[in-house]
Short mmCIF file of C-alpha atoms and ligand atoms in Angstrom, two decimals:
data_model
loop_
_atom_site.label_atom_id
_atom_site.label_comp_id
_atom_site.label_asym_id
_atom_site.label_seq_id
_atom_site.Cartn_x
_atom_site.Cartn_y
_atom_site.Cartn_z
CA UNK R 721 -14.73 98.76 -0.45
CA UNK R 722 -14.10 102.00 -1.81
CA UNK R 723 -15.99 105.32 -2.75
CA UNK R 724 -17.15 106.62 -6.02
CA UNK R 725 -19.69 109.04 -7.38
CA UNK R 726 -22.58 107.42 -9.04
CA UNK R 727 -26.12 108.34 -10.62
CA UNK R 728 -29.09 106.22 -10.97
CA UNK R 729 -31.32 108.43 -12.65
CA UNK R 730 -30.84 111.34 -15.37
CA UNK R 731 -31.10 114.78 -13.93
CA UNK R 732 -29.71 117.67 -12.59
CA UNK R 733 -26.13 117.50 -10.81
CA UNK R 734 -27.45 116.70 -7.73
CA UNK R 735 -28.50 113.19 -8.94
CA UNK R 736 -24.69 112.47 -8.33
CA UNK R 737 -24.10 110.80 -5.14
CA UNK R 738 -21.12 109.45 -3.12
CA UNK R 739 -21.67 105.76 -2.98
CA UNK R 740 -19.82 102.86 -1.58
CA UNK R 741 -18.51 100.36 -4.39
CA UNK R 742 -16.47 97.53 -4.94
CA UNK R 743 -13.22 98.32 -6.87
CA UNK R 744 -13.41 96.79 -10.12
CA UNK R 745 -10.92 94.15 -11.45
CA UNK R 746 -8.80 94.82 -14.34
CA UNK R 747 -9.58 92.85 -17.54
CA UNK R 748 -6.91 91.89 -20.30
CA UNK R 749 -4.75 94.77 -21.31
CA UNK R 750 -6.32 96.97 -18.36
CA UNK R 751 -4.68 98.10 -15.13
CA UNK R 752 -6.53 99.46 -12.09
CA UNK R 753 -5.31 102.77 -10.47
CA UNK R 754 -5.62 104.45 -7.28
CA UNK R 755 -7.03 107.50 -8.93
CA UNK R 756 -5.21 110.88 -7.84
CA UNK R 757 -7.20 112.90 -10.43
CA UNK R 758 -10.11 112.56 -12.55
CA UNK R 759 -10.99 115.37 -15.18
CA UNK R 760 -14.57 116.41 -15.56
CA UNK R 761 -15.48 116.67 -19.30
CA UNK R 762 -18.77 118.43 -20.84
CA UNK R 763 -19.61 114.78 -21.98
CA UNK R 764 -20.03 113.74 -18.36
CA UNK R 765 -22.71 116.27 -18.00
CA UNK R 766 -24.54 115.46 -21.49
CA UNK R 767 -24.74 111.94 -20.34
CA UNK R 768 -25.68 112.58 -16.75
CA UNK R 769 -28.45 114.99 -17.92
CA UNK R 770 -29.88 112.39 -20.27
CA UNK R 771 -29.01 114.08 -23.26
CA UNK R 772 -26.99 111.51 -24.78
CA UNK R 773 -29.74 108.82 -23.77
CA UNK R 774 -31.05 107.77 -27.26
CA UNK R 775 -27.47 107.37 -28.40
CA UNK R 776 -25.90 105.70 -25.77
CA UNK R 777 -28.53 104.63 -22.96
CA UNK R 778 -27.14 104.18 -19.47
CA UNK R 779 -26.99 101.22 -17.62
CA UNK R 780 -27.66 102.46 -13.92
CA UNK R 781 -25.62 103.17 -11.53
CA UNK R 782 -23.32 104.85 -13.67
CA UNK R 783 -19.75 105.84 -12.68
CA UNK R 784 -19.14 109.24 -14.71
CA UNK R 785 -16.10 110.25 -16.00
CA UNK R 786 -13.70 109.39 -19.12
CA UNK R 787 -10.22 110.06 -18.02
CA UNK R 788 -7.86 109.75 -15.10
CA UNK R 789 -4.31 109.65 -13.67
CA UNK R 790 -3.15 107.60 -10.60
CA UNK R 791 -0.90 104.88 -9.50
CA UNK R 792 -1.11 101.26 -10.68
CA UNK R 793 -2.56 98.91 -7.96
CA UNK R 794 -3.46 95.78 -10.06
CA UNK R 795 -2.54 94.62 -13.49
CA UNK R 796 -4.72 92.70 -16.18
CA UNK R 797 -3.11 89.93 -18.56
CA UNK R 798 -1.08 91.71 -20.85
CA UNK R 799 -1.28 95.19 -19.69
CA UNK R 800 1.78 97.32 -20.49
CA UNK R 801 2.39 98.65 -16.77
CA UNK R 802 3.52 97.37 -13.45
CA UNK R 803 2.27 97.68 -9.85
CA UNK R 804 3.34 101.21 -8.60
CA UNK R 805 3.60 102.91 -11.87
CA UNK R 806 2.46 106.42 -12.41
CA UNK R 807 0.07 106.57 -15.37
CA UNK R 808 -2.74 108.53 -17.20
CA UNK R 809 -5.27 107.27 -19.60
CA UNK R 810 -8.95 106.69 -20.73
CA UNK R 811 -11.02 104.89 -18.13
CA UNK R 812 -13.29 102.12 -18.57
CA UNK R 813 -16.60 102.17 -16.46
CA UNK R 814 -15.92 105.64 -14.98
CA UNK R 815 -13.26 107.87 -13.48
CA UNK R 816 -15.09 109.74 -10.36
CA UNK R 817 -14.02 107.18 -8.16
CA UNK R 818 -11.12 106.22 -5.80
CA UNK R 819 -10.17 103.29 -8.08
CA UNK R 820 -10.68 103.15 -11.75
CA UNK R 821 -9.69 101.00 -14.94
CA UNK R 822 -7.21 102.23 -17.69
CA UNK R 823 -7.26 100.89 -21.08
CA UNK R 824 -3.76 101.73 -22.92
CA UNK R 825 -1.95 103.43 -19.80
CA UNK R 826 0.78 106.01 -20.64
CA UNK R 827 3.34 106.80 -18.08
CA UNK R 828 3.34 109.91 -16.25
CA UNK R 829 6.43 111.92 -16.07
CA UNK R 830 7.42 113.55 -12.68
CA UNK R 831 7.20 116.91 -14.18
CA UNK R 832 3.55 116.31 -15.11
CA UNK R 833 0.99 117.09 -12.16
CA UNK R 834 -1.83 114.78 -11.60
CA UNK R 835 -4.35 117.45 -12.50
CA UNK R 836 -2.56 118.05 -15.85
CA UNK R 837 -2.13 114.39 -16.38
CA UNK R 838 -6.01 113.56 -16.00
CA UNK R 839 -7.01 116.77 -18.08
CA UNK R 840 -4.71 115.99 -20.94
CA UNK R 841 -6.12 112.59 -22.10
CA UNK R 842 -9.57 113.29 -23.79
CA UNK R 843 -8.64 116.83 -24.57
CA UNK R 844 -5.37 115.95 -26.05
CA UNK R 845 -6.32 112.99 -28.03
CA UNK R 846 -9.37 115.10 -29.50
CA UNK R 847 -7.30 118.04 -30.42
CA UNK R 848 -4.75 115.93 -32.22
CA UNK R 849 -7.44 113.77 -33.91
CA UNK R 850 -9.37 116.72 -35.41
CA UNK R 851 -6.68 118.52 -36.67
CA UNK R 852 -5.59 115.33 -38.37
CA UNK R 853 -9.03 114.72 -40.01
CA UNK R 854 -9.27 118.17 -41.27
CA UNK R 855 -5.86 118.00 -42.84
CA UNK R 856 -4.55 121.14 -41.59
CA UNK R 857 -1.16 122.49 -43.22
CA UNK R 858 1.49 124.79 -42.25
CA UNK R 859 0.81 128.42 -43.79
CA UNK R 860 -3.02 127.73 -43.93
CA UNK R 861 -5.33 129.81 -41.78
CA UNK R 862 -7.65 127.78 -39.12
CA UNK R 863 -10.35 129.33 -37.21
CA UNK R 864 -11.27 127.54 -34.21
CA UNK R 865 -14.68 128.08 -32.39
CA UNK R 866 -14.32 128.06 -28.64
CA UNK R 867 -10.65 128.68 -28.58
CA UNK R 868 -10.29 129.35 -24.85
CA UNK R 869 -12.18 126.04 -23.77
CA UNK R 870 -10.14 122.90 -23.03
CA UNK R 871 -10.05 121.19 -26.17
CA UNK R 872 -9.91 124.56 -28.16
CA UNK R 873 -6.98 125.97 -26.08
CA UNK R 874 -4.84 122.88 -26.92
CA UNK R 875 -5.75 122.57 -30.23
CA UNK R 876 -4.94 126.25 -31.11
CA UNK R 877 -1.05 125.31 -29.63
CA UNK R 878 -1.01 122.40 -31.56
CA UNK R 879 -1.89 124.24 -34.59
CA UNK R 880 0.47 127.24 -34.11
CA UNK R 881 3.39 124.76 -33.53
CA UNK R 882 2.69 123.38 -36.99
CA UNK R 883 3.13 126.84 -38.47
CA UNK R 884 -0.74 127.27 -38.91
CA UNK R 885 -2.28 130.96 -38.78
CA UNK R 886 -4.91 130.60 -35.98
CA UNK R 887 -7.84 132.58 -35.49
CA UNK R 888 -10.06 131.58 -32.31
CA UNK R 889 -13.40 132.88 -31.08
CA UNK R 890 -13.55 133.48 -27.36
CA UNK R 891 -15.61 135.45 -24.62
CA UNK R 892 -14.36 138.96 -23.40
CA UNK R 893 -12.68 137.20 -20.52
CA UNK R 894 -10.41 134.89 -22.70
CA UNK R 895 -9.11 137.42 -25.27
CA UNK R 896 -5.53 137.73 -23.49
CA UNK R 897 -5.22 133.96 -22.64
CA UNK R 898 -5.87 132.93 -26.27
CA UNK R 899 -3.80 135.86 -28.00
CA UNK R 900 -0.76 134.92 -25.70
CA UNK R 901 -0.93 131.34 -27.49
CA UNK R 902 0.06 133.13 -30.67
CA UNK R 903 -3.43 133.22 -32.23
CA UNK R 904 -5.66 136.08 -33.26
CA UNK R 905 -8.78 136.09 -30.73
CA UNK R 906 -11.99 137.66 -31.89
CA UNK R 907 -15.01 137.75 -29.47
CA UNK R 908 -18.02 134.90 -30.06
CA UNK R 909 -21.46 136.04 -30.46
CA UNK R 910 -23.59 138.29 -33.10
CA UNK R 911 -21.06 139.51 -35.59
CA UNK R 912 -18.26 136.84 -35.38
CA UNK R 913 -17.92 135.91 -38.96
CA UNK R 914 -17.62 139.63 -39.86
CA UNK R 915 -14.83 140.01 -36.76
CA UNK R 916 -12.99 136.88 -38.09
CA UNK R 917 -13.17 138.26 -42.16
CA UNK R 918 -11.43 141.29 -40.52
CA UNK R 919 -8.84 139.47 -38.54
CA UNK R 920 -8.17 137.09 -41.57
CA UNK R 921 -8.16 139.28 -44.75
CA UNK R 922 -6.26 136.28 -46.32
CA UNK R 923 -9.24 134.07 -45.86
CA UNK R 924 -9.90 130.98 -43.48
CA UNK R 925 -9.06 127.51 -44.97
CA UNK R 926 -10.29 125.42 -42.17
CA UNK R 927 -12.49 125.48 -39.20
CA UNK R 928 -12.66 123.52 -35.97
CA UNK R 929 -15.85 124.08 -34.02
CA UNK R 930 -15.28 123.13 -30.35
CA UNK R 931 -18.06 125.17 -28.98
CA UNK R 932 -21.22 123.79 -30.46
CA UNK R 933 -22.74 127.25 -30.53
CA UNK R 934 -24.57 127.13 -33.76
CA UNK R 935 -21.62 128.29 -35.88
CA UNK R 936 -21.53 125.85 -38.75
CA UNK R 937 -23.72 127.64 -41.38
CA UNK R 938 -21.52 130.76 -41.40
CA UNK R 939 -18.18 128.55 -40.99
CA UNK R 940 -19.02 126.68 -44.15
CA UNK R 941 -19.75 130.17 -45.93
CA UNK R 942 -16.22 131.28 -44.72
CA UNK R 943 -14.51 128.34 -46.20
CA UNK R 944 -16.63 127.68 -49.16
CA UNK R 945 -16.28 123.77 -48.76
CA UNK R 946 -18.04 121.60 -46.09
CA UNK R 947 -14.94 119.39 -46.03
CA UNK R 948 -13.02 122.13 -44.60
CA UNK R 949 -15.03 122.26 -41.43
CA UNK R 950 -15.34 119.90 -38.48
CA UNK R 951 -17.23 120.00 -35.26
CA UNK R 952 -16.91 117.96 -32.13
CA UNK R 953 -19.77 119.58 -30.43
CA UNK R 954 -22.65 120.32 -32.80
CA UNK R 955 -25.08 117.54 -33.23
CA UNK R 956 -26.78 119.39 -36.31
CA UNK R 957 -23.58 118.65 -38.33
CA UNK R 958 -25.24 116.25 -40.72
CA UNK R 959 -27.74 119.14 -41.58
CA UNK R 960 -24.88 121.41 -42.75
CA UNK R 961 -22.93 118.45 -44.48
CA UNK R 962 -20.32 118.82 -42.03
CA UNK R 963 -18.28 116.03 -40.27
CA UNK R 964 -18.95 115.31 -36.64
CA UNK R 965 -15.68 113.88 -35.36
CA UNK R 966 -16.50 111.55 -31.98
CA UNK R 967 -14.48 109.14 -30.03
CA UNK R 968 -11.35 109.89 -27.98
CA UNK R 969 -9.00 107.33 -29.67
CA UNK R 970 -7.53 107.34 -33.00
CA UNK R 971 -6.81 104.66 -35.41
CA UNK R 972 -3.08 104.18 -35.74
CA UNK R 973 -0.43 105.44 -33.30
CA UNK R 974 -1.72 106.86 -30.25
CA UNK R 975 -0.78 110.62 -29.66
CA UNK R 976 -1.05 110.85 -26.03
CA UNK R 977 2.62 109.72 -24.98
CA UNK R 978 4.02 112.66 -27.26
CA UNK R 979 1.39 114.96 -25.91
CA UNK R 980 2.54 113.96 -22.37
CA UNK R 981 6.11 114.77 -23.40
CA UNK R 982 5.22 118.32 -24.74
CA UNK R 983 3.16 119.09 -21.64
CA UNK R 984 5.79 117.67 -19.02
CA UNK R 985 8.52 119.75 -21.18
CA UNK R 986 6.33 123.02 -20.45
CA UNK R 987 5.64 123.25 -24.37
CA UNK R 988 2.08 122.53 -24.13
CA UNK R 989 -0.54 124.15 -21.55
CA UNK R 990 -3.38 122.44 -20.40
CA UNK R 991 -5.53 124.77 -18.63
CA UNK R 992 -6.54 123.51 -15.56
CA UNK R 993 -8.98 125.87 -13.76
CA UNK R 994 -10.09 124.37 -10.57
CA UNK R 995 -9.86 121.21 -8.55
CA UNK R 996 -12.48 119.80 -6.26
CA UNK R 997 -12.57 116.96 -3.73
CA UNK R 998 -14.33 113.84 -5.06
CA UNK R 999 -17.39 114.46 -2.88
CA UNK R 1000 -17.90 117.66 -4.62
CA UNK R 1001 -18.23 116.23 -8.05
CA UNK R 1002 -21.96 117.60 -8.29
CA UNK R 1003 -20.61 121.39 -7.68
CA UNK R 1004 -17.78 120.77 -10.46
CA UNK R 1005 -20.24 119.61 -12.90
CA UNK R 1006 -22.70 122.51 -11.91
CA UNK R 1007 -19.78 125.21 -12.03
CA UNK R 1008 -19.06 123.77 -15.72
CA UNK R 1009 -22.80 123.82 -16.84
CA UNK R 1010 -22.86 127.55 -15.45
CA UNK R 1011 -19.82 128.45 -17.71
CA UNK R 1012 -17.74 129.54 -14.86
CA UNK R 1013 -14.84 127.59 -15.82
CA UNK R 1014 -11.69 128.76 -17.95
CA UNK R 1015 -10.41 125.14 -18.79
CA UNK R 1016 -10.80 122.03 -16.66
CA UNK R 1017 -12.68 121.10 -13.39
CA UNK R 1018 -10.59 118.11 -11.86
CA UNK R 1019 -11.65 116.00 -9.14
CA UNK R 1020 -9.05 114.74 -6.44
CA UNK R 1021 -10.03 111.71 -4.80
N1 NAP W 1731 -16.51 114.65 -30.05
C1 NAP W 1731 -15.61 114.52 -29.34
O1 NAP W 1731 -14.47 113.57 -29.59
C2 NAP W 1731 -15.48 115.41 -28.12
C3 NAP W 1731 -14.19 115.14 -27.16
C4 NAP W 1731 -14.20 116.41 -26.42
C5 NAP W 1731 -15.11 117.34 -26.15
N2 NAP W 1731 -16.36 117.42 -27.00
C6 NAP W 1731 -17.16 118.35 -26.78
O2 NAP W 1731 -16.58 119.83 -27.24
C7 NAP W 1731 -17.13 120.92 -26.51
C8 NAP W 1731 -15.98 121.51 -25.85
O3 NAP W 1731 -15.35 120.73 -24.72
P1 NAP W 1731 -14.26 121.13 -23.58
O4 NAP W 1731 -13.69 120.38 -22.92
O5 NAP W 1731 -13.37 122.20 -24.61
O6 NAP W 1731 -15.51 122.40 -23.01
P2 NAP W 1731 -14.95 123.69 -22.19
O7 NAP W 1731 -13.65 123.71 -21.55
O8 NAP W 1731 -16.08 123.90 -21.43
O9 NAP W 1731 -14.96 124.77 -23.31
C9 NAP W 1731 -15.95 125.19 -23.95
C10 NAP W 1731 -15.69 126.76 -24.72
O10 NAP W 1731 -16.76 127.12 -25.77
C11 NAP W 1731 -16.78 128.44 -25.61
N3 NAP W 1731 -18.08 129.07 -25.93
C12 NAP W 1731 -19.23 129.33 -25.28
N4 NAP W 1731 -20.17 129.86 -26.17
C13 NAP W 1731 -19.41 129.96 -27.34
C14 NAP W 1731 -19.65 130.55 -28.73
N5 NAP W 1731 -21.00 131.11 -28.93
N6 NAP W 1731 -18.71 130.73 -29.47
C15 NAP W 1731 -17.46 130.19 -29.61
N7 NAP W 1731 -17.10 129.75 -28.06
C16 NAP W 1731 -18.11 129.58 -27.14
C17 NAP W 1731 -16.76 128.76 -23.68
O11 NAP W 1731 -16.44 130.12 -23.35
P3 NAP W 1731 -17.31 130.58 -22.14
O12 NAP W 1731 -16.47 130.36 -21.18
O13 NAP W 1731 -17.06 132.08 -22.39
O14 NAP W 1731 -18.59 130.01 -22.03
C18 NAP W 1731 -15.59 127.66 -23.56
O15 NAP W 1731 -14.29 128.50 -23.62
C19 NAP W 1731 -18.02 120.23 -25.57
O16 NAP W 1731 -19.43 120.38 -26.25
C20 NAP W 1731 -17.76 118.66 -25.35
O17 NAP W 1731 -18.83 117.96 -25.03
C21 NAP W 1731 -16.24 116.27 -28.02
#
């Protein structure tokens, strides 16, 4: 037996319980890892609270979590890893656990910490995917809503590295962090669109909404084209004629190995804010819900 965090009803963070479970067996193409780090994503909170129940009803008990890093201890048929390998990847059946199943495991270089490795999976793939879907080009101007958040922070760096001028909306506490990435940071909240216009007199070509903060109508007005705006967080996207981008995996080549190389080489910073023991998963989620975080919360089983 091993331990995992589970929940058996929707509700606040305290429905999360430390439970005895049987470690899962890897299926074809999967590996089982002894989890060293599992990151907490906002989607974990949306699922636990019941917000996603209509779209994807839960089969209780649920082990939360989307991504993890650890050491392979069992290998499914055809999986591309060996027992003892240090890997990271997207989990199947949850990551808040001593043992988890990974699909498409990617090798973890020594230089990458467990915390960063676990944090990079969903955040990195999502950032890379949405920039591709927007079709951003060197020389254009991109507005990122929620630029100091985990996805926003990585997307800003990927865009700056591609020669894109980036304006990011942030809270007061995050202005310096985002400016240091080579972006122009403006405060979110009332009047944000005027501040963006002042910061980008040349105009805004593309918008990535990683905030879900009700910014789509004004974002469409800024670009003048619904096709130039994408959200990963605003469920009202359709009402605005804007694309909602979902799913952490991409068609075609997986960007994660390259993102791992960039992060291991110090050319991509993944903002890890705090680590927690597995048993404190409820506190980690509560801290995210209270907006106390500046980047990722990571569980260390
Ligand atoms: N569709 C997908 O594939 C996908 C994948 C990953 C994530 N997501 C979603 O994307 C969102 C961001 O995820 P994350 O991991 O980056 O979360 P996160 O680390 O919690 O970041 C959210 C950021 O949004 C900022 N924010 C709050 N109110 C804002 C406003 N009015 N304007 C602009 N920014 C504001 C927060 O700032 P403060 O700290 O000041 O509150 C924080 O920096 C979540 O809703 C998540 O569920 C979707």
